[in-house]
mmCIF file with all atom_site columns, C-alpha atoms in Angstrom:
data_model
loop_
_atom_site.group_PDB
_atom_site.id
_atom_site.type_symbol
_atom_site.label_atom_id
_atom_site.label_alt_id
_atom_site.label_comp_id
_atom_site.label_asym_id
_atom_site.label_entity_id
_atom_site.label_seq_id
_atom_site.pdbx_PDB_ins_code
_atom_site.Cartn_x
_atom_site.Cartn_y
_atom_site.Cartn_z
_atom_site.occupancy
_atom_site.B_iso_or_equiv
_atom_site.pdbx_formal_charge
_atom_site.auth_seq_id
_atom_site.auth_comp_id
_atom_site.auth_asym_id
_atom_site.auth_atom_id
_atom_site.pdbx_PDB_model_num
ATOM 1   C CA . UNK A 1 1  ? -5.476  12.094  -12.100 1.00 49.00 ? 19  UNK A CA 1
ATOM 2   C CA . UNK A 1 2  ? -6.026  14.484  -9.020  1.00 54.00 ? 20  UNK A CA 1
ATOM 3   C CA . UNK A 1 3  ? -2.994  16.382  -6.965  1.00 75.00 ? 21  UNK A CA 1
ATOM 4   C CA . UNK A 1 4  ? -0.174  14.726  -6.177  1.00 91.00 ? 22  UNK A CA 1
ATOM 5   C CA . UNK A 1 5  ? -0.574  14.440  -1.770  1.00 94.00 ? 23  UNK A CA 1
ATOM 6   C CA . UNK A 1 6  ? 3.218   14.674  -0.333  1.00 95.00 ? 24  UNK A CA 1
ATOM 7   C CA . UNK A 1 7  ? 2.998   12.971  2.999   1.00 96.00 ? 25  UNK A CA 1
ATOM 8   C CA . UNK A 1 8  ? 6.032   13.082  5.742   1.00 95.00 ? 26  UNK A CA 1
ATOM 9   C CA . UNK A 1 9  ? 6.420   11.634  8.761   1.00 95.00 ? 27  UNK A CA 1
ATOM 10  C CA . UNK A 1 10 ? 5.031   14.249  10.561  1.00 96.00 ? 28  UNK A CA 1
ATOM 11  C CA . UNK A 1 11 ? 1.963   13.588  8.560   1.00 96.00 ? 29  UNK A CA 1
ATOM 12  C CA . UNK A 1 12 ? -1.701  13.274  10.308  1.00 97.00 ? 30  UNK A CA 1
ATOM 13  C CA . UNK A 1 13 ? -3.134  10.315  9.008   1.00 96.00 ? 31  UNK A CA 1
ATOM 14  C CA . UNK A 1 14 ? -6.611  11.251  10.176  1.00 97.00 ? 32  UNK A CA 1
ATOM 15  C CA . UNK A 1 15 ? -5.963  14.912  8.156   1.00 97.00 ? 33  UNK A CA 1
ATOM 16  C CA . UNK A 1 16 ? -4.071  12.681  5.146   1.00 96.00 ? 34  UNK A CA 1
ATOM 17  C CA . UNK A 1 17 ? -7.318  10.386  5.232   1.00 97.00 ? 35  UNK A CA 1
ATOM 18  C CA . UNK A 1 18 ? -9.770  13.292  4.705   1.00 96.00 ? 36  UNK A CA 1
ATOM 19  C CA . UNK A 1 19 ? -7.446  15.141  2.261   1.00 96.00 ? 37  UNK A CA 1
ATOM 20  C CA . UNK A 1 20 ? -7.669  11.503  -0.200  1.00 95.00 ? 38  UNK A CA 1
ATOM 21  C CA . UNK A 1 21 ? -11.386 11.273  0.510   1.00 95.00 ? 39  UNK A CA 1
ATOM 22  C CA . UNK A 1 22 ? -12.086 14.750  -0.690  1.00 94.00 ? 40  UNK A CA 1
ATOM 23  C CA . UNK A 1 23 ? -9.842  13.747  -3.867  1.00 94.00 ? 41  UNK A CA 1
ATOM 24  C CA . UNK A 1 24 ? -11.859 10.928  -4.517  1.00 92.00 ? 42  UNK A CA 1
ATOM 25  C CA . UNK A 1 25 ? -14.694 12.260  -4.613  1.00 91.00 ? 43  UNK A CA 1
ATOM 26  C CA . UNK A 1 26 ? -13.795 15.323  -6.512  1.00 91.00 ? 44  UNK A CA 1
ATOM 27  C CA . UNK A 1 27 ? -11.724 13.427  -9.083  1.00 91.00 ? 45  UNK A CA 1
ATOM 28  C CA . UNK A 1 28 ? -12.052 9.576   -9.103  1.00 90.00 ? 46  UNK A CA 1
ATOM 29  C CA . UNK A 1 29 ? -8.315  8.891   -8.244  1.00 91.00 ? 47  UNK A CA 1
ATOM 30  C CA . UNK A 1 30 ? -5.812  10.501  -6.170  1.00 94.00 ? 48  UNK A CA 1
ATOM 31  C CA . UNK A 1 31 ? -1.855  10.156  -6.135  1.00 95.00 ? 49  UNK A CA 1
ATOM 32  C CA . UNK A 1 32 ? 0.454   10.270  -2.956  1.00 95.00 ? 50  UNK A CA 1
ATOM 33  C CA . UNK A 1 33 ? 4.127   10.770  -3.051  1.00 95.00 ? 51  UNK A CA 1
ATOM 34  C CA . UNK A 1 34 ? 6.233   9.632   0.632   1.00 95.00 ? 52  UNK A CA 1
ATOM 35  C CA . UNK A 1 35 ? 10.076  9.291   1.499   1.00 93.00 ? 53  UNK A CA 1
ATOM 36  C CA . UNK A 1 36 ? 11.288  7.290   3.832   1.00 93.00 ? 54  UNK A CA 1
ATOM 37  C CA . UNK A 1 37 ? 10.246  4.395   6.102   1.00 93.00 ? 55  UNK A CA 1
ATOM 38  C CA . UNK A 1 38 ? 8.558   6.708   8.593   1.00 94.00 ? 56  UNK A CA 1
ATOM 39  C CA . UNK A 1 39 ? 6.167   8.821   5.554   1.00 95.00 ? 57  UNK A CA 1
ATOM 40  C CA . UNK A 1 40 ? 4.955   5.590   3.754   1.00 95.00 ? 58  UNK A CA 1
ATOM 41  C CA . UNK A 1 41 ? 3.730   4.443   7.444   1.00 94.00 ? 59  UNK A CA 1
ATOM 42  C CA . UNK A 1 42 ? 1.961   7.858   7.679   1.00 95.00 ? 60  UNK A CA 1
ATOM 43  C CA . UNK A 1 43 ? 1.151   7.269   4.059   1.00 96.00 ? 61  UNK A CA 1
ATOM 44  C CA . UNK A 1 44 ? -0.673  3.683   4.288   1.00 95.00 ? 62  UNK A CA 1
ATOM 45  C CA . UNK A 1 45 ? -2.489  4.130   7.857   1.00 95.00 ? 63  UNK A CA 1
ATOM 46  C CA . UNK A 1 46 ? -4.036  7.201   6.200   1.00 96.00 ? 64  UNK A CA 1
ATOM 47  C CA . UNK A 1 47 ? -5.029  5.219   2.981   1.00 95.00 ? 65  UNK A CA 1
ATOM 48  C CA . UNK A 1 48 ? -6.763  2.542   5.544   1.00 94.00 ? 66  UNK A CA 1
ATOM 49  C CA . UNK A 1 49 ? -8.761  5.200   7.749   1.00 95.00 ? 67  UNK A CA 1
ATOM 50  C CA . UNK A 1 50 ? -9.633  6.523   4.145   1.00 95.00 ? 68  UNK A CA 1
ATOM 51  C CA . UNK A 1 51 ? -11.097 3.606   2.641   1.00 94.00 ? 69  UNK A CA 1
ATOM 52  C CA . UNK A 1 52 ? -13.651 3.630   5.870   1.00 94.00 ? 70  UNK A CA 1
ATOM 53  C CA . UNK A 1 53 ? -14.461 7.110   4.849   1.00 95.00 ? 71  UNK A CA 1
ATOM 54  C CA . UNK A 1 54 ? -15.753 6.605   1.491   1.00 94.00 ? 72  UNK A CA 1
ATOM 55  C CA . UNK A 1 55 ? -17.194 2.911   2.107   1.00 92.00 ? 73  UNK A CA 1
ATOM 56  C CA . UNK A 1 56 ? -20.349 4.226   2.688   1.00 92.00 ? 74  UNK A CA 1
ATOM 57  C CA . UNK A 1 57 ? -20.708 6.028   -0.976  1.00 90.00 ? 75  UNK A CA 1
ATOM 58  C CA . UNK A 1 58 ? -20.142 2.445   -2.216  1.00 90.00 ? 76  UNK A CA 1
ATOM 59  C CA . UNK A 1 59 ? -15.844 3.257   -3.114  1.00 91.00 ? 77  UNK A CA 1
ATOM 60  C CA . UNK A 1 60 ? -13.823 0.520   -2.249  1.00 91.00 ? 78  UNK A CA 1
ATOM 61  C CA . UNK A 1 61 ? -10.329 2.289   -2.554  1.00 93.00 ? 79  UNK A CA 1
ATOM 62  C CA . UNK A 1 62 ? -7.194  0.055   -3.397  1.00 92.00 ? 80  UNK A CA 1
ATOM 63  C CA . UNK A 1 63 ? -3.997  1.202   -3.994  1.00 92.00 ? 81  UNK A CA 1
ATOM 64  C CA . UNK A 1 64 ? -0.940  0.823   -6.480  1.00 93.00 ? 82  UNK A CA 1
ATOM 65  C CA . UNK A 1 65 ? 2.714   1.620   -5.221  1.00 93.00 ? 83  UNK A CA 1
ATOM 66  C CA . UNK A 1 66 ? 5.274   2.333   -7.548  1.00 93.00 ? 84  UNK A CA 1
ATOM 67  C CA . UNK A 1 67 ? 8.832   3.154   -7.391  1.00 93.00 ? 85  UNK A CA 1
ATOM 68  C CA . UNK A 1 68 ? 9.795   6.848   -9.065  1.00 92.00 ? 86  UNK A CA 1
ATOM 69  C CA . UNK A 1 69 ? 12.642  9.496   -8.662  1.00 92.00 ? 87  UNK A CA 1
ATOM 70  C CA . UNK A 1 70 ? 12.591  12.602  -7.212  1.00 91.00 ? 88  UNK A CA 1
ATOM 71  C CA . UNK A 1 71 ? 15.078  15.477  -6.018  1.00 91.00 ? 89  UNK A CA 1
ATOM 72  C CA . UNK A 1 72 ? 15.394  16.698  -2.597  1.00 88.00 ? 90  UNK A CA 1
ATOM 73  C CA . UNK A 1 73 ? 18.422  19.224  -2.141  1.00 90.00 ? 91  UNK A CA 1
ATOM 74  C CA . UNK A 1 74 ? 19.826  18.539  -5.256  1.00 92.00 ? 92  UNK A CA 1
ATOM 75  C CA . UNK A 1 75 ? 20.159  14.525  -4.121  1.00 91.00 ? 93  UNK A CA 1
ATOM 76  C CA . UNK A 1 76 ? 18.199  11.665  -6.077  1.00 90.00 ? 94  UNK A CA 1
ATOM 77  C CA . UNK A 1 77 ? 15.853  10.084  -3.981  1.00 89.00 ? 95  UNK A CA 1
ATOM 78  C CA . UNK A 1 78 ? 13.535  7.008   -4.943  1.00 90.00 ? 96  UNK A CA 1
ATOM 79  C CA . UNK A 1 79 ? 9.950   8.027   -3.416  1.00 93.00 ? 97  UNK A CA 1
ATOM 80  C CA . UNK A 1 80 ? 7.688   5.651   -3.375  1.00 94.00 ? 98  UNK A CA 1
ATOM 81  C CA . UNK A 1 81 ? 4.219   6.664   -5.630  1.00 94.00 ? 99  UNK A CA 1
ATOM 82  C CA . UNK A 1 82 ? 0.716   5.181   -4.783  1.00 94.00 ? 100 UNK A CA 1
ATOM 83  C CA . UNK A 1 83 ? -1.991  5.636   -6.730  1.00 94.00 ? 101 UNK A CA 1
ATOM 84  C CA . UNK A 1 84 ? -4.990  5.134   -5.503  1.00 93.00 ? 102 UNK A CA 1
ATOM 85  C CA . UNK A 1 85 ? -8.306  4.833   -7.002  1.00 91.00 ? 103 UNK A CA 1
ATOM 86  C CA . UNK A 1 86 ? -11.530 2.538   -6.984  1.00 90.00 ? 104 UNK A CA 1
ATOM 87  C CA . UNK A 1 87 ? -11.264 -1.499  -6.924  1.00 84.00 ? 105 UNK A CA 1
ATOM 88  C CA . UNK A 1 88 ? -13.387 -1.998  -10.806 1.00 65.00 ? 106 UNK A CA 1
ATOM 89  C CA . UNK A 1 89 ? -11.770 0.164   -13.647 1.00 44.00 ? 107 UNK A CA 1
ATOM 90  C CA . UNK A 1 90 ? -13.862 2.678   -14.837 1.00 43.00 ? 108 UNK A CA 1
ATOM 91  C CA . UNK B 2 1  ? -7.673  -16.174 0.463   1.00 48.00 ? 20  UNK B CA 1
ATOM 92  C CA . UNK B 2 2  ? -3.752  -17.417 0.446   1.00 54.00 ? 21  UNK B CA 1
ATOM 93  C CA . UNK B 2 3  ? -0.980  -17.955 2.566   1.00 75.00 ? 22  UNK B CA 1
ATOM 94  C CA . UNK B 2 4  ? -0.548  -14.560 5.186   1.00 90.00 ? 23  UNK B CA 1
ATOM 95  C CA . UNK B 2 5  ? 3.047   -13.586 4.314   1.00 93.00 ? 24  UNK B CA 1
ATOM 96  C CA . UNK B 2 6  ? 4.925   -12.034 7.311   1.00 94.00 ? 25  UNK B CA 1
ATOM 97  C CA . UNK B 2 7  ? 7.453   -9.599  6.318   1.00 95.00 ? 26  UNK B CA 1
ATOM 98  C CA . UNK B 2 8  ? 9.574   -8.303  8.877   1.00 95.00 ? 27  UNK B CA 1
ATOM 99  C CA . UNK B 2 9  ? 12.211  -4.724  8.571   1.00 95.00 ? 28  UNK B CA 1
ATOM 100 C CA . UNK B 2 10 ? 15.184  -7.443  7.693   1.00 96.00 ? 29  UNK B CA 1
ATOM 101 C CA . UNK B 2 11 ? 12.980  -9.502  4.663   1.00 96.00 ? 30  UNK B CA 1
ATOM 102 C CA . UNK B 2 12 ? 14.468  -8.725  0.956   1.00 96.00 ? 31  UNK B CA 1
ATOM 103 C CA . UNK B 2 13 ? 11.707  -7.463  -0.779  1.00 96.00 ? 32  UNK B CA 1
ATOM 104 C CA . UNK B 2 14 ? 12.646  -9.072  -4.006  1.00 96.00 ? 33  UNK B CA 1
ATOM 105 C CA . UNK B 2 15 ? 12.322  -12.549 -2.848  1.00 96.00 ? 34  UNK B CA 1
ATOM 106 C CA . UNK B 2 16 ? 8.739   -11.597 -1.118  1.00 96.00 ? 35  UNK B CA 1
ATOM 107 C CA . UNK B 2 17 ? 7.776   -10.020 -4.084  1.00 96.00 ? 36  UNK B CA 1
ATOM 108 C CA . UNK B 2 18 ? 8.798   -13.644 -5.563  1.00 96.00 ? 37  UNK B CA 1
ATOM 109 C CA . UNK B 2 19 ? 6.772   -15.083 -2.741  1.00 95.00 ? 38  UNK B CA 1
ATOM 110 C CA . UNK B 2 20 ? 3.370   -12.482 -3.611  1.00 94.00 ? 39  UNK B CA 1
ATOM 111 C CA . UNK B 2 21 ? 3.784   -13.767 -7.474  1.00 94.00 ? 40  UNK B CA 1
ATOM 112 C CA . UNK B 2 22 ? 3.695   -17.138 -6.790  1.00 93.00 ? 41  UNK B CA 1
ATOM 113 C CA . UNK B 2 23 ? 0.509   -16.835 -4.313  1.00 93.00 ? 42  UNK B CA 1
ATOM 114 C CA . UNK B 2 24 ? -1.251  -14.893 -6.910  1.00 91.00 ? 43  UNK B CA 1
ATOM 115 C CA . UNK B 2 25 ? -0.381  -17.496 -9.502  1.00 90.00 ? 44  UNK B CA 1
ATOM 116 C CA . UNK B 2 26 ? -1.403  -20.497 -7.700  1.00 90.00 ? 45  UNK B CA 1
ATOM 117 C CA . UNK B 2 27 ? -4.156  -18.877 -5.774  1.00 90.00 ? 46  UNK B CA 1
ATOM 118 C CA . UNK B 2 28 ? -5.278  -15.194 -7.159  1.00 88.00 ? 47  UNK B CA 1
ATOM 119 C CA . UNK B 2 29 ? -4.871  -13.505 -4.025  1.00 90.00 ? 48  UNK B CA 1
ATOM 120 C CA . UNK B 2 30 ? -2.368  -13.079 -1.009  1.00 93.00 ? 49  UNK B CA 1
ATOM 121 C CA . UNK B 2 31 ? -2.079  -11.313 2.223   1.00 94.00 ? 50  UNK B CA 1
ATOM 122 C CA . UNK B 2 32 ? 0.831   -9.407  3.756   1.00 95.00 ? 51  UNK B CA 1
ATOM 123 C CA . UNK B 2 33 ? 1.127   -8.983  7.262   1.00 94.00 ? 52  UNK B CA 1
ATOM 124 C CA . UNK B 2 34 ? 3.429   -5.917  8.774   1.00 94.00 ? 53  UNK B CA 1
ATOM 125 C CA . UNK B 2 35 ? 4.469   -4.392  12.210  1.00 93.00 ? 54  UNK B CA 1
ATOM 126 C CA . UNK B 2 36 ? 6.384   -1.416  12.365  1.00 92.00 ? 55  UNK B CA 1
ATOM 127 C CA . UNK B 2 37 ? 7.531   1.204   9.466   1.00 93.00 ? 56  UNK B CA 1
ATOM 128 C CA . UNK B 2 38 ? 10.351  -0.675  8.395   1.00 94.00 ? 57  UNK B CA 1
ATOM 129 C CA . UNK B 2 39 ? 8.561   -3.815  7.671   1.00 95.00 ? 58  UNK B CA 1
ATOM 130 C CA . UNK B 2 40 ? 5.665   -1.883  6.295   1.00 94.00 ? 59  UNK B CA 1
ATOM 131 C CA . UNK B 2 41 ? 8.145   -0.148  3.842   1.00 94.00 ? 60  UNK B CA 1
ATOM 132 C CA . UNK B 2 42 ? 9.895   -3.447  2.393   1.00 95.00 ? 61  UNK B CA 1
ATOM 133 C CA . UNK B 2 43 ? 6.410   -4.836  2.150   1.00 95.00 ? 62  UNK B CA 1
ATOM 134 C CA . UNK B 2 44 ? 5.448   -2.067  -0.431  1.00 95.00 ? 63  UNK B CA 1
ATOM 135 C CA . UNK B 2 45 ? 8.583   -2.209  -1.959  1.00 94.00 ? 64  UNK B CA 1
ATOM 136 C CA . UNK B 2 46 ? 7.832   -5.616  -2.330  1.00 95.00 ? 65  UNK B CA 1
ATOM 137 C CA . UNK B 2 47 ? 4.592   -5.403  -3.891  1.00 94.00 ? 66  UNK B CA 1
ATOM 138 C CA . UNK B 2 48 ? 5.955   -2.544  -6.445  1.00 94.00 ? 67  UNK B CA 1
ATOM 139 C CA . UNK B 2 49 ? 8.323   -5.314  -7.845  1.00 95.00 ? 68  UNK B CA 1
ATOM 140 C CA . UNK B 2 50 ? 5.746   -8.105  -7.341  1.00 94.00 ? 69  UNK B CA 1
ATOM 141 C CA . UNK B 2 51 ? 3.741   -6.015  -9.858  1.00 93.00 ? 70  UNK B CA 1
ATOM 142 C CA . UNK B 2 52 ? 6.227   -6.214  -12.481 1.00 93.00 ? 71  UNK B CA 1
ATOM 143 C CA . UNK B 2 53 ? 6.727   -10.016 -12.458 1.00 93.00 ? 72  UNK B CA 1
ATOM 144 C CA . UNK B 2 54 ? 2.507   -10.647 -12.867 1.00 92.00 ? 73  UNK B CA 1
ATOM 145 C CA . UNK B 2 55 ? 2.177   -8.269  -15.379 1.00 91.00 ? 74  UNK B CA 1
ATOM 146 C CA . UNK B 2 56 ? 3.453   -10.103 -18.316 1.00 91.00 ? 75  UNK B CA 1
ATOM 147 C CA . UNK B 2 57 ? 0.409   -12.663 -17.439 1.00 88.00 ? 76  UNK B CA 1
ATOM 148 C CA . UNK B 2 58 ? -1.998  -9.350  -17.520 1.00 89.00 ? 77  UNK B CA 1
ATOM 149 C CA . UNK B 2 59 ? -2.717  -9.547  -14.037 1.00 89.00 ? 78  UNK B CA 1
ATOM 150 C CA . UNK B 2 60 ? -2.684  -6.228  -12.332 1.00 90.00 ? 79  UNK B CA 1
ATOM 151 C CA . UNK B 2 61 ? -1.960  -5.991  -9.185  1.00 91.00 ? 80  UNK B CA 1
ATOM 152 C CA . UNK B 2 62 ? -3.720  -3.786  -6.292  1.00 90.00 ? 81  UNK B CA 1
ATOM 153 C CA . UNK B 2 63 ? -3.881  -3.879  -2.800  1.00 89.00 ? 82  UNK B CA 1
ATOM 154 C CA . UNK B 2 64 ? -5.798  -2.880  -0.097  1.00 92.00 ? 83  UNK B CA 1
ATOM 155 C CA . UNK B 2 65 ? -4.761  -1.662  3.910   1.00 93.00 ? 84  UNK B CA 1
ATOM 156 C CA . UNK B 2 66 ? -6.166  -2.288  6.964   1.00 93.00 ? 85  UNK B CA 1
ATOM 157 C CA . UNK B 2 67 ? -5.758  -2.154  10.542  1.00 92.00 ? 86  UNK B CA 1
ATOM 158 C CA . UNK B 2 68 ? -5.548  -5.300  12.603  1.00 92.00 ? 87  UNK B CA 1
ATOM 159 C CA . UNK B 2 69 ? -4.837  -6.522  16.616  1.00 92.00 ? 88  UNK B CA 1
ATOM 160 C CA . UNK B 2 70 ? -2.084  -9.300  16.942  1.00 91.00 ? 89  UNK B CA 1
ATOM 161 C CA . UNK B 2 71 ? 0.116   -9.990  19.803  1.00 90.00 ? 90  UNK B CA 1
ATOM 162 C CA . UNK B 2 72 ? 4.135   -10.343 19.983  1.00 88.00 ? 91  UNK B CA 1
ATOM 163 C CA . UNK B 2 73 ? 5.245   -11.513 23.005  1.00 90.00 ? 92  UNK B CA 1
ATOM 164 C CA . UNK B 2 74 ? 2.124   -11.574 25.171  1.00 91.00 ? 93  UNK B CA 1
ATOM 165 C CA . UNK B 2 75 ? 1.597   -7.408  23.707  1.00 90.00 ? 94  UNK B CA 1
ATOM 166 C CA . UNK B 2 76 ? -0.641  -6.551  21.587  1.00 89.00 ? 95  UNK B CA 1
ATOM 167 C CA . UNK B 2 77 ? 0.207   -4.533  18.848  1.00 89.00 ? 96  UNK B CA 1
ATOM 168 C CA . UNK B 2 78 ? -1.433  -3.140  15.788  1.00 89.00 ? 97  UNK B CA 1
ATOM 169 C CA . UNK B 2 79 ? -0.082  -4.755  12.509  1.00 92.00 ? 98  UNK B CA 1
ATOM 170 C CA . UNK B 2 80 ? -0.450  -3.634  9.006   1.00 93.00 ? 99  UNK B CA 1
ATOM 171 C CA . UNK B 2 81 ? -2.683  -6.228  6.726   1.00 94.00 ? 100 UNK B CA 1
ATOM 172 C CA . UNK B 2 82 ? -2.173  -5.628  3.160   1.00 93.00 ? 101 UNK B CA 1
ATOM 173 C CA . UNK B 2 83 ? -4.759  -7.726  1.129   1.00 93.00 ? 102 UNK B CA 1
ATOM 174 C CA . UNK B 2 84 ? -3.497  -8.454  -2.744  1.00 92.00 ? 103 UNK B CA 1
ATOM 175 C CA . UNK B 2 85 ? -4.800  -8.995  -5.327  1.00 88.00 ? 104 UNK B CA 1
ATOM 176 C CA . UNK B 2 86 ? -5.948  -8.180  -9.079  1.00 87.00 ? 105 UNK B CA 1
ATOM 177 C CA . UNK B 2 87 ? -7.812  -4.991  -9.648  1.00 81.00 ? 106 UNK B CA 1
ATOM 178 C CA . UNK B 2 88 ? -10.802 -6.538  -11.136 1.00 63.00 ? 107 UNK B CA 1
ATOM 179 C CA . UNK B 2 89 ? -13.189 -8.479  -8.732  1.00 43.00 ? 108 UNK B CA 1
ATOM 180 C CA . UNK B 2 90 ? -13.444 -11.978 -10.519 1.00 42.00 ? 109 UNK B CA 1
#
């Protein structure tokens, strides 16, 4: 499993996109973490402009959201985790 | 290729995820159509719990995001298309 991307809403998907292409490559899998309505937007455009990025080595990227708890300022949050890695298993 | 599911920011996304299980049951794959961040995030949401209820038949679910053009009320808009289905190609 590569880093752990933390995307906001301020996020750049294009930047997002090229940050999980470079983790695919590199590792095989990636992992982003987002909060809130406005970061998993950010979060799942990026994930789309990165799938056309690594198309032409042949990666078909899919993703795998999850549900997990984090802290922010000492509050319990539920973040929402997607992995995301190549359609066949390895 | 299924049904297109349109969620919107007010569906629950227990009773799509309901709706993505029994797509994926009957037909092996599903598609999820989104516009805006608040429909986008009860889609994922939607799709984490959808996970849970398929994986007890060992399917396991992925999904993959891409752009597309519709039009609301004679705009056109750019939707979310989330394609489901099970990580291995079949």
């Amino acid at each position: 499993m590569g880093n752990i991307l933390k995307v906001s809403s301020k996020s750049n998907p294009n930047s997002v996109a090229g940050a999980i292409a470079g983790s695919i490559r590199e590792q095989g899998t990636t992992e982003i973490q987002a909060v809130g309505a406005a970061a998993l937007n950010q979060a799942i455009k990026a994930i789309a402009i990165a799938r056309g990025y690594v198309a032409p080595s042949g990666v078909n990227l899919v993703f795998v959201p999850s549900f997990t708890d984090i802290v922010i300022n000492n509050e319990n949050r539920t973040a929402i985790k997607l992995e995301i890695g190549p359609r066949k298993t390895r």
